[in-house]
Structures are given as C-alpha cells and as structure tokens.
Amino acid sequence: MTIIDLPSPNHAPRPTDAEVDILVLHYTELPLEESLEALCDGDRDRRVSAHYVVAEDGTPYRLVAEEHVAWHAGQSHWRGREGLNATSIGIEIVNLHGDRHDYPAVQVDALIELCRSILARHPAIVPRNVVGHSDVAPRRKVDPGLRFPWARLATAGIGLWPRAGARPVDGDMQTALQRFGYPPAADDVTTSDIIATFQRRFRPSREDGIADRETRALLADLLEQVGEQP
Ligand SMILES: [Zn+2]
C-alpha cells in the first residue's frame, strides 16, 4: 500500500512510557481537500489532526507519525482511562456523515489494509481497543456512524462484533457497559445515552437507548469474548 505523506504540524511527543494500545476510527464530516486542510492547519484556534486520512477512493494519507500524539479524540474515555490521544492512533475516514452515506468498498478495503499494518506494529491494540470516536465520547460524538461496516472489519480481524444468542446481561446495564470499556454516566451523559452509543456501534438498526433483551444479549456476548463476567 502506498501512503502519501502530508505532514501536519499538529502533533506532540508521546508521554514517556505511553504504550500505543487504542485505535480510534472517525469520519471527517468534510470532503477530502477540506479535511486535509483542517487537519494540517497549524494556525486555527482549535488545532486538530489525525495520524491517517483515508480518501473515498482508498488513497491513504499519513499526517502524523505513529510515534507522535495526534489531536483527534479530544475529551475521551475507554476502560477507565481518559485523554486517549496520548496512547492512541487516529484514522479519519472521508465521509460527510456516516449515518447517511455508505463507505465505498474500495475505501473499506484500503482501511482494512491500513488497520492491519497498524495492528501488526502495535500488538497492545487488542480487539476491544479498536473503537469508534462515538464509543469513547458518548453523546458528544457520533462518528464513524451507523453505516460504518464494523462487522466487515471484525471479520477481517479488526475489532469485535457480537454473536447472537447469548444469555442477556441481567444485572445493572451501566456496570456491564463499563466492564466492556464505556465511561460512567455523568451530569451531561446518562446511562441511556451510553446504551444508545453501544447500540450505534453494535446494533445500528435501533439506537433508542433502551436496554432491551437483544441489546443485553449482544453486550453479554461481547463481555464473554473479552473474558469479563456478564
Ligand atoms: Zn471523530
């Protein structure tokens, strides 16, 4: 895979002893040119970047070297840790809104190839640590969106996808979601918001924030896959 280097000034050193163990997937919300411009703009008030951008035709761009911190996740939380930029790699996938626009097959194929190479370089990125921006910033972010092909990625060995038929989680839903990685509820993010975020990722056909039997069963299966008590 040929990657086009387009260095962005928006990066920082990794903190000492920070091991890269999270991969965060985003959509750009902007067309390619505008995305690259924004992610390489060192003069704007809120400087942003990502390690990679994948164009709709599958062309990958490298903006920030993996050994540096890129500024893509913002306020974020996963598995009890916050501020995930320090230990993550971020990929921006060009798509104007992943709830409404499909990701072209050629783009998904290129993304899979890129993710595989990243995972090979960073074995600490275990499958449950391949996340969407929405997973790590519930309510605040919705990318990569309802149409993102998580199941296809999981089949390719990137991230998890739940199997049907597990015995539903019967305890407290918030606790079970946190056991998988989701943040605790807060003043501005309710448990229902976090359930909706989970559904957005793992049950995109209905994202209503209600812990129905199917949602509880999908979460139970995922917890089993990662070796946690349902
Ligand atoms: Zn994002």
PDB file of N, CA and C in Angstrom, residues 79-178:
ATOM      1  N   ARG A  79     -12.200   2.173  29.039  1.00  0.00           N
ATOM      2  CA  ARG A  79     -11.675   1.218  30.021  1.00  0.00           C
ATOM      3  C   ARG A  79     -10.991   1.938  31.189  1.00  0.00           C
ATOM      4  N   GLY A  80     -11.656   2.980  31.672  1.00  0.00           N
ATOM      5  CA  GLY A  80     -11.175   3.659  32.870  1.00  0.00           C
ATOM      6  C   GLY A  80     -10.083   4.683  32.637  1.00  0.00           C
ATOM      7  N   ARG A  81      -9.701   4.875  31.372  1.00  0.00           N
ATOM      8  CA  ARG A  81      -8.662   5.869  31.080  1.00  0.00           C
ATOM      9  C   ARG A  81      -9.243   7.039  30.320  1.00  0.00           C
ATOM     10  N   GLU A  82      -8.668   8.213  30.528  1.00  0.00           N
ATOM     11  CA  GLU A  82      -9.158   9.413  29.849  1.00  0.00           C
ATOM     12  C   GLU A  82      -8.055  10.033  29.003  1.00  0.00           C
ATOM     13  N   GLY A  83      -8.441  10.968  28.133  1.00  0.00           N
ATOM     14  CA  GLY A  83      -7.449  11.651  27.318  1.00  0.00           C
ATOM     15  C   GLY A  83      -6.696  10.664  26.441  1.00  0.00           C
ATOM     16  N   LEU A  84      -7.418  10.028  25.540  1.00  0.00           N
ATOM     17  CA  LEU A  84      -6.859   8.871  24.828  1.00  0.00           C
ATOM     18  C   LEU A  84      -5.871   9.225  23.721  1.00  0.00           C
ATOM     19  N   ASN A  85      -5.747  10.509  23.381  1.00  0.00           N
ATOM     20  CA  ASN A  85      -4.779  10.851  22.335  1.00  0.00           C
ATOM     21  C   ASN A  85      -3.380  10.330  22.675  1.00  0.00           C
ATOM     22  N   ALA A  86      -3.030  10.378  23.948  1.00  0.00           N
ATOM     23  CA  ALA A  86      -1.668  10.034  24.378  1.00  0.00           C
ATOM     24  C   ALA A  86      -1.280   8.616  23.974  1.00  0.00           C
ATOM     25  N   THR A  87      -2.269   7.717  23.945  1.00  0.00           N
ATOM     26  CA  THR A  87      -1.935   6.304  23.743  1.00  0.00           C
ATOM     27  C   THR A  87      -2.651   5.701  22.536  1.00  0.00           C
ATOM     28  N   SER A  88      -3.132   6.557  21.649  1.00  0.00           N
ATOM     29  CA  SER A  88      -3.914   6.013  20.527  1.00  0.00           C
ATOM     30  C   SER A  88      -3.361   6.433  19.177  1.00  0.00           C
ATOM     31  N   ILE A  89      -3.865   5.740  18.164  1.00  0.00           N
ATOM     32  CA  ILE A  89      -3.669   6.125  16.774  1.00  0.00           C
ATOM     33  C   ILE A  89      -5.050   6.475  16.234  1.00  0.00           C
ATOM     34  N   GLY A  90      -5.133   7.567  15.494  1.00  0.00           N
ATOM     35  CA  GLY A  90      -6.418   8.016  14.972  1.00  0.00           C
ATOM     36  C   GLY A  90      -6.442   8.000  13.450  1.00  0.00           C
ATOM     37  N   ILE A  91      -7.525   7.449  12.909  1.00  0.00           N
ATOM     38  CA  ILE A  91      -7.716   7.439  11.455  1.00  0.00           C
ATOM     39  C   ILE A  91      -8.985   8.208  11.134  1.00  0.00           C
ATOM     40  N   GLU A  92      -8.881   9.186  10.260  1.00  0.00           N
ATOM     41  CA  GLU A  92     -10.039   9.924   9.751  1.00  0.00           C
ATOM     42  C   GLU A  92     -10.408   9.340   8.386  1.00  0.00           C
ATOM     43  N   ILE A  93     -11.663   8.902   8.258  1.00  0.00           N
ATOM     44  CA  ILE A  93     -12.135   8.307   7.018  1.00  0.00           C
ATOM     45  C   ILE A  93     -13.050   9.328   6.350  1.00  0.00           C
ATOM     46  N   VAL A  94     -12.776   9.631   5.093  1.00  0.00           N
ATOM     47  CA  VAL A  94     -13.553  10.688   4.431  1.00  0.00           C
ATOM     48  C   VAL A  94     -14.983  10.202   4.190  1.00  0.00           C
ATOM     49  N   ASN A  95     -15.925  10.897   4.829  1.00  0.00           N
ATOM     50  CA  ASN A  95     -17.354  10.592   4.705  1.00  0.00           C
ATOM     51  C   ASN A  95     -18.071  11.792   5.318  1.00  0.00           C
ATOM     52  N   LEU A  96     -19.098  12.291   4.645  1.00  0.00           N
ATOM     53  CA  LEU A  96     -19.746  13.522   5.121  1.00  0.00           C
ATOM     54  C   LEU A  96     -20.635  13.270   6.323  1.00  0.00           C
ATOM     55  N   HIS A  97     -21.230  12.101   6.406  1.00  0.00           N
ATOM     56  CA  HIS A  97     -21.975  11.711   7.599  1.00  0.00           C
ATOM     57  C   HIS A  97     -22.260  10.212   7.528  1.00  0.00           C
ATOM     58  N   GLY A  98     -21.568   9.456   8.359  1.00  0.00           N
ATOM     59  CA  GLY A  98     -21.651   8.003   8.312  1.00  0.00           C
ATOM     60  C   GLY A  98     -22.997   7.433   8.740  1.00  0.00           C
ATOM     61  N   ASP A  99     -23.950   8.278   9.156  1.00  0.00           N
ATOM     62  CA  ASP A  99     -25.314   7.783   9.396  1.00  0.00           C
ATOM     63  C   ASP A  99     -26.094   7.756   8.095  1.00  0.00           C
ATOM     64  N   ARG A 100     -25.630   8.537   7.115  1.00  0.00           N
ATOM     65  CA  ARG A 100     -26.417   8.699   5.884  1.00  0.00           C
ATOM     66  C   ARG A 100     -25.700   8.234   4.629  1.00  0.00           C
ATOM     67  N   HIS A 101     -24.370   8.194   4.663  1.00  0.00           N
ATOM     68  CA  HIS A 101     -23.604   7.860   3.460  1.00  0.00           C
ATOM     69  C   HIS A 101     -22.814   6.577   3.675  1.00  0.00           C
ATOM     70  N   ASP A 102     -22.981   5.637   2.748  1.00  0.00           N
ATOM     71  CA  ASP A 102     -22.220   4.399   2.831  1.00  0.00           C
ATOM     72  C   ASP A 102     -20.735   4.664   2.604  1.00  0.00           C
ATOM     73  N   TYR A 103     -19.930   3.779   3.137  1.00  0.00           N
ATOM     74  CA  TYR A 103     -18.491   3.805   2.885  1.00  0.00           C
ATOM     75  C   TYR A 103     -18.219   2.933   1.662  1.00  0.00           C
ATOM     76  N   PRO A 104     -17.649   3.500   0.591  1.00  0.00           N
ATOM     77  CA  PRO A 104     -17.407   2.703  -0.612  1.00  0.00           C
ATOM     78  C   PRO A 104     -16.485   1.510  -0.330  1.00  0.00           C
ATOM     79  N   ALA A 105     -16.737   0.404  -1.043  1.00  0.00           N
ATOM     80  CA  ALA A 105     -15.966  -0.829  -0.807  1.00  0.00           C
ATOM     81  C   ALA A 105     -14.464  -0.595  -0.960  1.00  0.00           C
ATOM     82  N   VAL A 106     -14.062   0.204  -1.944  1.00  0.00           N
ATOM     83  CA  VAL A 106     -12.634   0.418  -2.183  1.00  0.00           C
ATOM     84  C   VAL A 106     -12.002   1.155  -0.994  1.00  0.00           C
ATOM     85  N   GLN A 107     -12.790   2.021  -0.359  1.00  0.00           N
ATOM     86  CA  GLN A 107     -12.309   2.746   0.826  1.00  0.00           C
ATOM     87  C   GLN A 107     -12.197   1.801   2.025  1.00  0.00           C
ATOM     88  N   VAL A 108     -13.184   0.920   2.170  1.00  0.00           N
ATOM     89  CA  VAL A 108     -13.161  -0.033   3.288  1.00  0.00           C
ATOM     90  C   VAL A 108     -11.991  -1.003   3.129  1.00  0.00           C
ATOM     91  N   ASP A 109     -11.758  -1.464   1.905  1.00  0.00           N
ATOM     92  CA  ASP A 109     -10.627  -2.367   1.669  1.00  0.00           C
ATOM     93  C   ASP A 109      -9.304  -1.709   2.058  1.00  0.00           C
ATOM     94  N   ALA A 110      -9.143  -0.439   1.665  1.00  0.00           N
ATOM     95  CA  ALA A 110      -7.901   0.268   1.989  1.00  0.00           C
ATOM     96  C   ALA A 110      -7.785   0.479   3.494  1.00  0.00           C
ATOM     97  N   LEU A 111      -8.906   0.798   4.130  1.00  0.00           N
ATOM     98  CA  LEU A 111      -8.904   0.991   5.585  1.00  0.00           C
ATOM     99  C   LEU A 111      -8.481  -0.298   6.293  1.00  0.00           C
ATOM    100  N   ILE A 112      -9.011  -1.423   5.824  1.00  0.00           N
ATOM    101  CA  ILE A 112      -8.670  -2.710   6.436  1.00  0.00           C
ATOM    102  C   ILE A 112      -7.172  -2.981   6.306  1.00  0.00           C
ATOM    103  N   GLU A 113      -6.639  -2.704   5.140  1.00  0.00           N
ATOM    104  CA  GLU A 113      -5.196  -2.932   4.948  1.00  0.00           C
ATOM    105  C   GLU A 113      -4.380  -2.031   5.886  1.00  0.00           C
ATOM    106  N   LEU A 114      -4.790  -0.787   5.984  1.00  0.00           N
ATOM    107  CA  LEU A 114      -4.084   0.152   6.865  1.00  0.00           C
ATOM    108  C   LEU A 114      -4.184  -0.297   8.331  1.00  0.00           C
ATOM    109  N   CYS A 115      -5.383  -0.652   8.763  1.00  0.00           N
ATOM    110  CA  CYS A 115      -5.569  -1.097  10.155  1.00  0.00           C
ATOM    111  C   CYS A 115      -4.720  -2.328  10.451  1.00  0.00           C
ATOM    112  N   ARG A 116      -4.686  -3.256   9.505  1.00  0.00           N
ATOM    113  CA  ARG A 116      -3.895  -4.471   9.732  1.00  0.00           C
ATOM    114  C   ARG A 116      -2.427  -4.134   9.951  1.00  0.00           C
ATOM    115  N   SER A 117      -1.907  -3.193   9.185  1.00  0.00           N
ATOM    116  CA  SER A 117      -0.492  -2.850   9.335  1.00  0.00           C
ATOM    117  C   SER A 117      -0.271  -2.159  10.683  1.00  0.00           C
ATOM    118  N   ILE A 118      -1.233  -1.342  11.112  1.00  0.00           N
ATOM    119  CA  ILE A 118      -1.105  -0.677  12.418  1.00  0.00           C
ATOM    120  C   ILE A 118      -1.144  -1.713  13.545  1.00  0.00           C
ATOM    121  N   LEU A 119      -2.091  -2.652  13.446  1.00  0.00           N
ATOM    122  CA  LEU A 119      -2.216  -3.664  14.500  1.00  0.00           C
ATOM    123  C   LEU A 119      -0.964  -4.539  14.567  1.00  0.00           C
ATOM    124  N   ALA A 120      -0.353  -4.788  13.420  1.00  0.00           N
ATOM    125  CA  ALA A 120       0.871  -5.599  13.409  1.00  0.00           C
ATOM    126  C   ALA A 120       2.019  -4.861  14.110  1.00  0.00           C
ATOM    127  N   ARG A 121       2.034  -3.541  13.976  1.00  0.00           N
ATOM    128  CA  ARG A 121       3.104  -2.761  14.627  1.00  0.00           C
ATOM    129  C   ARG A 121       2.833  -2.538  16.116  1.00  0.00           C
ATOM    130  N   HIS A 122       1.559  -2.609  16.507  1.00  0.00           N
ATOM    131  CA  HIS A 122       1.185  -2.291  17.902  1.00  0.00           C
ATOM    132  C   HIS A 122       0.330  -3.425  18.473  1.00  0.00           C
ATOM    133  N   PRO A 123       0.952  -4.517  18.864  1.00  0.00           N
ATOM    134  CA  PRO A 123       0.180  -5.666  19.362  1.00  0.00           C
ATOM    135  C   PRO A 123      -0.610  -5.353  20.630  1.00  0.00           C
ATOM    136  N   ALA A 124      -0.309  -4.259  21.312  1.00  0.00           N
ATOM    137  CA  ALA A 124      -1.083  -3.914  22.519  1.00  0.00           C
ATOM    138  C   ALA A 124      -2.494  -3.431  22.169  1.00  0.00           C
ATOM    139  N   ILE A 125      -2.733  -3.120  20.882  1.00  0.00           N
ATOM    140  CA  ILE A 125      -4.098  -2.737  20.476  1.00  0.00           C
ATOM    141  C   ILE A 125      -4.908  -4.023  20.336  1.00  0.00           C
ATOM    142  N   VAL A 126      -5.468  -4.485  21.458  1.00  0.00           N
ATOM    143  CA  VAL A 126      -6.285  -5.705  21.445  1.00  0.00           C
ATOM    144  C   VAL A 126      -7.623  -5.388  20.768  1.00  0.00           C
ATOM    145  N   PRO A 127      -8.358  -6.424  20.317  1.00  0.00           N
ATOM    146  CA  PRO A 127      -9.583  -6.160  19.549  1.00  0.00           C
ATOM    147  C   PRO A 127     -10.585  -5.213  20.231  1.00  0.00           C
ATOM    148  N   ARG A 128     -10.761  -5.319  21.543  1.00  0.00           N
ATOM    149  CA  ARG A 128     -11.743  -4.431  22.180  1.00  0.00           C
ATOM    150  C   ARG A 128     -11.289  -2.983  22.217  1.00  0.00           C
ATOM    151  N   ASN A 129     -10.006  -2.747  21.933  1.00  0.00           N
ATOM    152  CA  ASN A 129      -9.491  -1.373  21.911  1.00  0.00           C
ATOM    153  C   ASN A 129      -9.515  -0.749  20.524  1.00  0.00           C
ATOM    154  N   VAL A 130     -10.150  -1.421  19.578  1.00  0.00           N
ATOM    155  CA  VAL A 130     -10.440  -0.781  18.285  1.00  0.00           C
ATOM    156  C   VAL A 130     -11.830  -0.174  18.434  1.00  0.00           C
ATOM    157  N   VAL A 131     -11.895   1.150  18.474  1.00  0.00           N
ATOM    158  CA  VAL A 131     -13.139   1.826  18.857  1.00  0.00           C
ATOM    159  C   VAL A 131     -13.497   2.920  17.866  1.00  0.00           C
ATOM    160  N   GLY A 132     -14.764   3.312  17.906  1.00  0.00           N
ATOM    161  CA  GLY A 132     -15.194   4.493  17.177  1.00  0.00           C
ATOM    162  C   GLY A 132     -15.084   5.709  18.080  1.00  0.00           C
ATOM    163  N   HIS A 133     -15.007   6.874  17.474  1.00  0.00           N
ATOM    164  CA  HIS A 133     -14.962   8.098  18.273  1.00  0.00           C
ATOM    165  C   HIS A 133     -16.186   8.173  19.191  1.00  0.00           C
ATOM    166  N   SER A 134     -17.346   7.725  18.665  1.00  0.00           N
ATOM    167  CA  SER A 134     -18.572   7.751  19.474  1.00  0.00           C
ATOM    168  C   SER A 134     -18.426   6.894  20.734  1.00  0.00           C
ATOM    169  N   ASP A 135     -17.734   5.753  20.636  1.00  0.00           N
ATOM    170  CA  ASP A 135     -17.591   4.879  21.802  1.00  0.00           C
ATOM    171  C   ASP A 135     -16.874   5.584  22.951  1.00  0.00           C
ATOM    172  N   VAL A 136     -15.876   6.386  22.601  1.00  0.00           N
ATOM    173  CA  VAL A 136     -15.034   6.984  23.644  1.00  0.00           C
ATOM    174  C   VAL A 136     -15.492   8.388  24.028  1.00  0.00           C
ATOM    175  N   ALA A 137     -16.498   8.918  23.298  1.00  0.00           N
ATOM    176  CA  ALA A 137     -17.054  10.240  23.632  1.00  0.00           C
ATOM    177  C   ALA A 137     -18.569  10.200  23.417  1.00  0.00           C
ATOM    178  N   PRO A 138     -19.290   9.362  24.222  1.00  0.00           N
ATOM    179  CA  PRO A 138     -20.731   9.197  24.014  1.00  0.00           C
ATOM    180  C   PRO A 138     -21.467  10.534  24.048  1.00  0.00           C
ATOM    181  N   ARG A 139     -22.452  10.644  23.218  1.00  0.00           N
ATOM    182  CA  ARG A 139     -23.308  11.826  23.076  1.00  0.00           C
ATOM    183  C   ARG A 139     -22.594  12.965  22.361  1.00  0.00           C
ATOM    184  N   ARG A 140     -21.337  13.235  22.729  1.00  0.00           N
ATOM    185  CA  ARG A 140     -20.600  14.340  22.121  1.00  0.00           C
ATOM    186  C   ARG A 140     -20.257  14.030  20.663  1.00  0.00           C
ATOM    187  N   LYS A 141     -19.986  12.758  20.353  1.00  0.00           N
ATOM    188  CA  LYS A 141     -19.556  12.371  19.001  1.00  0.00           C
ATOM    189  C   LYS A 141     -20.390  11.207  18.480  1.00  0.00           C
ATOM    190  N   VAL A 142     -20.629  11.179  17.185  1.00  0.00           N
ATOM    191  CA  VAL A 142     -21.403  10.066  16.606  1.00  0.00           C
ATOM    192  C   VAL A 142     -20.613   9.326  15.523  1.00  0.00           C
ATOM    193  N   ASP A 143     -19.398   9.774  15.238  1.00  0.00           N
ATOM    194  CA  ASP A 143     -18.620   9.122  14.171  1.00  0.00           C
ATOM    195  C   ASP A 143     -17.946   7.845  14.684  1.00  0.00           C
ATOM    196  N   PRO A 144     -17.748   6.851  13.793  1.00  0.00           N
ATOM    197  CA  PRO A 144     -17.876   6.870  12.325  1.00  0.00           C
ATOM    198  C   PRO A 144     -19.285   6.602  11.794  1.00  0.00           C
ATOM    199  N   GLY A 145     -20.290   6.512  12.642  1.00  0.00           N
ATOM    200  CA  GLY A 145     -21.669   6.498  12.140  1.00  0.00           C
ATOM    201  C   GLY A 145     -22.301   5.130  11.977  1.00  0.00           C
ATOM    202  N   LEU A 146     -23.632   5.171  11.810  1.00  0.00           N
ATOM    203  CA  LEU A 146     -24.432   3.944  11.766  1.00  0.00           C
ATOM    204  C   LEU A 146     -24.098   3.051  10.573  1.00  0.00           C
ATOM    205  N   ARG A 147     -23.603   3.655   9.488  1.00  0.00           N
ATOM    206  CA  ARG A 147     -23.322   2.851   8.291  1.00  0.00           C
ATOM    207  C   ARG A 147     -21.894   2.339   8.225  1.00  0.00           C
ATOM    208  N   PHE A 148     -21.125   2.599   9.260  1.00  0.00           N
ATOM    209  CA  PHE A 148     -19.749   2.113   9.235  1.00  0.00           C
ATOM    210  C   PHE A 148     -19.738   0.583   9.332  1.00  0.00           C
ATOM    211  N   PRO A 149     -18.966  -0.096   8.487  1.00  0.00           N
ATOM    212  CA  PRO A 149     -19.038  -1.571   8.410  1.00  0.00           C
ATOM    213  C   PRO A 149     -18.217  -2.289   9.476  1.00  0.00           C
ATOM    214  N   TRP A 150     -18.616  -2.128  10.741  1.00  0.00           N
ATOM    215  CA  TRP A 150     -17.870  -2.761  11.839  1.00  0.00           C
ATOM    216  C   TRP A 150     -17.817  -4.283  11.702  1.00  0.00           C
ATOM    217  N   ALA A 151     -18.918  -4.886  11.241  1.00  0.00           N
ATOM    218  CA  ALA A 151     -18.951  -6.356  11.141  1.00  0.00           C
ATOM    219  C   ALA A 151     -17.908  -6.837  10.129  1.00  0.00           C
ATOM    220  N   ARG A 152     -17.816  -6.117   9.019  1.00  0.00           N
ATOM    221  CA  ARG A 152     -16.838  -6.484   7.987  1.00  0.00           C
ATOM    222  C   ARG A 152     -15.424  -6.357   8.532  1.00  0.00           C
ATOM    223  N   LEU A 153     -15.158  -5.297   9.295  1.00  0.00           N
ATOM    224  CA  LEU A 153     -13.828  -5.131   9.875  1.00  0.00           C
ATOM    225  C   LEU A 153     -13.521  -6.269  10.846  1.00  0.00           C
ATOM    226  N   ALA A 154     -14.515  -6.626  11.655  1.00  0.00           N
ATOM    227  CA  ALA A 154     -14.295  -7.707  12.631  1.00  0.00           C
ATOM    228  C   ALA A 154     -13.966  -9.013  11.912  1.00  0.00           C
ATOM    229  N   THR A 155     -14.657  -9.260  10.803  1.00  0.00           N
ATOM    230  CA  THR A 155     -14.373 -10.467  10.010  1.00  0.00           C
ATOM    231  C   THR A 155     -12.926 -10.443   9.513  1.00  0.00           C
ATOM    232  N   ALA A 156     -12.409  -9.246   9.272  1.00  0.00           N
ATOM    233  CA  ALA A 156     -11.028  -9.104   8.806  1.00  0.00           C
ATOM    234  C   ALA A 156     -10.038  -9.055   9.969  1.00  0.00           C
ATOM    235  N   GLY A 157     -10.530  -9.293  11.190  1.00  0.00           N
ATOM    236  CA  GLY A 157      -9.636  -9.342  12.344  1.00  0.00           C
ATOM    237  C   GLY A 157      -9.408  -8.003  13.016  1.00  0.00           C
ATOM    238  N   ILE A 158     -10.278  -7.028  12.716  1.00  0.00           N
ATOM    239  CA  ILE A 158     -10.101  -5.686  13.280  1.00  0.00           C
ATOM    240  C   ILE A 158     -11.302  -5.355  14.157  1.00  0.00           C
ATOM    241  N   GLY A 159     -11.107  -5.386  15.471  1.00  0.00           N
ATOM    242  CA  GLY A 159     -12.197  -5.078  16.390  1.00  0.00           C
ATOM    243  C   GLY A 159     -13.135  -6.258  16.581  1.00  0.00           C
ATOM    244  N   LEU A 160     -14.171  -6.039  17.401  1.00  0.00           N
ATOM    245  CA  LEU A 160     -15.091  -7.115  17.781  1.00  0.00           C
ATOM    246  C   LEU A 160     -16.447  -6.919  17.149  1.00  0.00           C
ATOM    247  N   TRP A 161     -17.178  -8.037  17.017  1.00  0.00           N
ATOM    248  CA  TRP A 161     -18.569  -7.994  16.598  1.00  0.00           C
ATOM    249  C   TRP A 161     -19.309  -9.070  17.377  1.00  0.00           C
ATOM    250  N   PRO A 162     -20.485  -8.737  17.939  1.00  0.00           N
ATOM    251  CA  PRO A 162     -21.174  -9.705  18.790  1.00  0.00           C
ATOM    252  C   PRO A 162     -21.871 -10.810  17.997  1.00  0.00           C
ATOM    253  N   ARG A 163     -21.892 -12.009  18.584  1.00  0.00           N
ATOM    254  CA  ARG A 163     -22.662 -13.119  18.023  1.00  0.00           C
ATOM    255  C   ARG A 163     -24.039 -13.104  18.682  1.00  0.00           C
ATOM    256  N   ALA A 164     -25.040 -13.536  17.949  1.00  0.00           N
ATOM    257  CA  ALA A 164     -26.396 -13.582  18.511  1.00  0.00           C
ATOM    258  C   ALA A 164     -26.532 -14.797  19.412  1.00  0.00           C
ATOM    259  N   GLY A 165     -27.523 -14.756  20.305  1.00  0.00           N
ATOM    260  CA  GLY A 165     -27.894 -15.954  21.049  1.00  0.00           C
ATOM    261  C   GLY A 165     -27.322 -16.087  22.440  1.00  0.00           C
ATOM    262  N   ALA A 166     -26.597 -15.083  22.919  1.00  0.00           N
ATOM    263  CA  ALA A 166     -26.056 -15.186  24.279  1.00  0.00           C
ATOM    264  C   ALA A 166     -27.177 -14.954  25.298  1.00  0.00           C
ATOM    265  N   ARG A 167     -26.945 -15.417  26.541  1.00  0.00           N
ATOM    266  CA  ARG A 167     -27.911 -15.156  27.606  1.00  0.00           C
ATOM    267  C   ARG A 167     -27.761 -13.681  28.017  1.00  0.00           C
ATOM    268  N   PRO A 168     -28.844 -12.907  27.975  1.00  0.00           N
ATOM    269  CA  PRO A 168     -28.723 -11.461  28.210  1.00  0.00           C
ATOM    270  C   PRO A 168     -28.117 -11.119  29.569  1.00  0.00           C
ATOM    271  N   VAL A 169     -27.369 -10.024  29.618  1.00  0.00           N
ATOM    272  CA  VAL A 169     -26.913  -9.454  30.886  1.00  0.00           C
ATOM    273  C   VAL A 169     -28.153  -9.162  31.722  1.00  0.00           C
ATOM    274  N   ASP A 170     -28.195  -9.654  32.989  1.00  0.00           N
ATOM    275  CA  ASP A 170     -29.413  -9.358  33.750  1.00  0.00           C
ATOM    276  C   ASP A 170     -29.171  -8.384  34.892  1.00  0.00           C
ATOM    277  N   GLY A 171     -27.945  -7.984  35.080  1.00  0.00           N
ATOM    278  CA  GLY A 171     -27.664  -7.020  36.155  1.00  0.00           C
ATOM    279  C   GLY A 171     -27.749  -5.589  35.657  1.00  0.00           C
ATOM    280  N   ASP A 172     -27.086  -4.714  36.377  1.00  0.00           N
ATOM    281  CA  ASP A 172     -27.089  -3.292  36.053  1.00  0.00           C
ATOM    282  C   ASP A 172     -26.378  -3.038  34.725  1.00  0.00           C
ATOM    283  N   MET A 173     -27.081  -2.406  33.822  1.00  0.00           N
ATOM    284  CA  MET A 173     -26.563  -2.192  32.468  1.00  0.00           C
ATOM    285  C   MET A 173     -25.351  -1.259  32.470  1.00  0.00           C
ATOM    286  N   GLN A 174     -25.411  -0.214  33.266  1.00  0.00           N
ATOM    287  CA  GLN A 174     -24.292   0.744  33.315  1.00  0.00           C
ATOM    288  C   GLN A 174     -22.997   0.038  33.747  1.00  0.00           C
ATOM    289  N   THR A 175     -23.105  -0.791  34.757  1.00  0.00           N
ATOM    290  CA  THR A 175     -21.928  -1.519  35.244  1.00  0.00           C
ATOM    291  C   THR A 175     -21.375  -2.437  34.154  1.00  0.00           C
ATOM    292  N   ALA A 176     -22.280  -3.123  33.465  1.00  0.00           N
ATOM    293  CA  ALA A 176     -21.841  -4.058  32.419  1.00  0.00           C
ATOM    294  C   ALA A 176     -21.191  -3.305  31.262  1.00  0.00           C
ATOM    295  N   LEU A 177     -21.745  -2.156  30.904  1.00  0.00           N
ATOM    296  CA  LEU A 177     -21.160  -1.355  29.817  1.00  0.00           C
ATOM    297  C   LEU A 177     -19.761  -0.873  30.206  1.00  0.00           C
ATOM    298  N   GLN A 178     -19.609  -0.472  31.444  1.00  0.00           N
ATOM    299  CA  GLN A 178     -18.294  -0.024  31.907  1.00  0.00           C
ATOM    300  C   GLN A 178     -17.291  -1.167  31.926  1.00  0.00           C
TER     301      GLN A 178
END
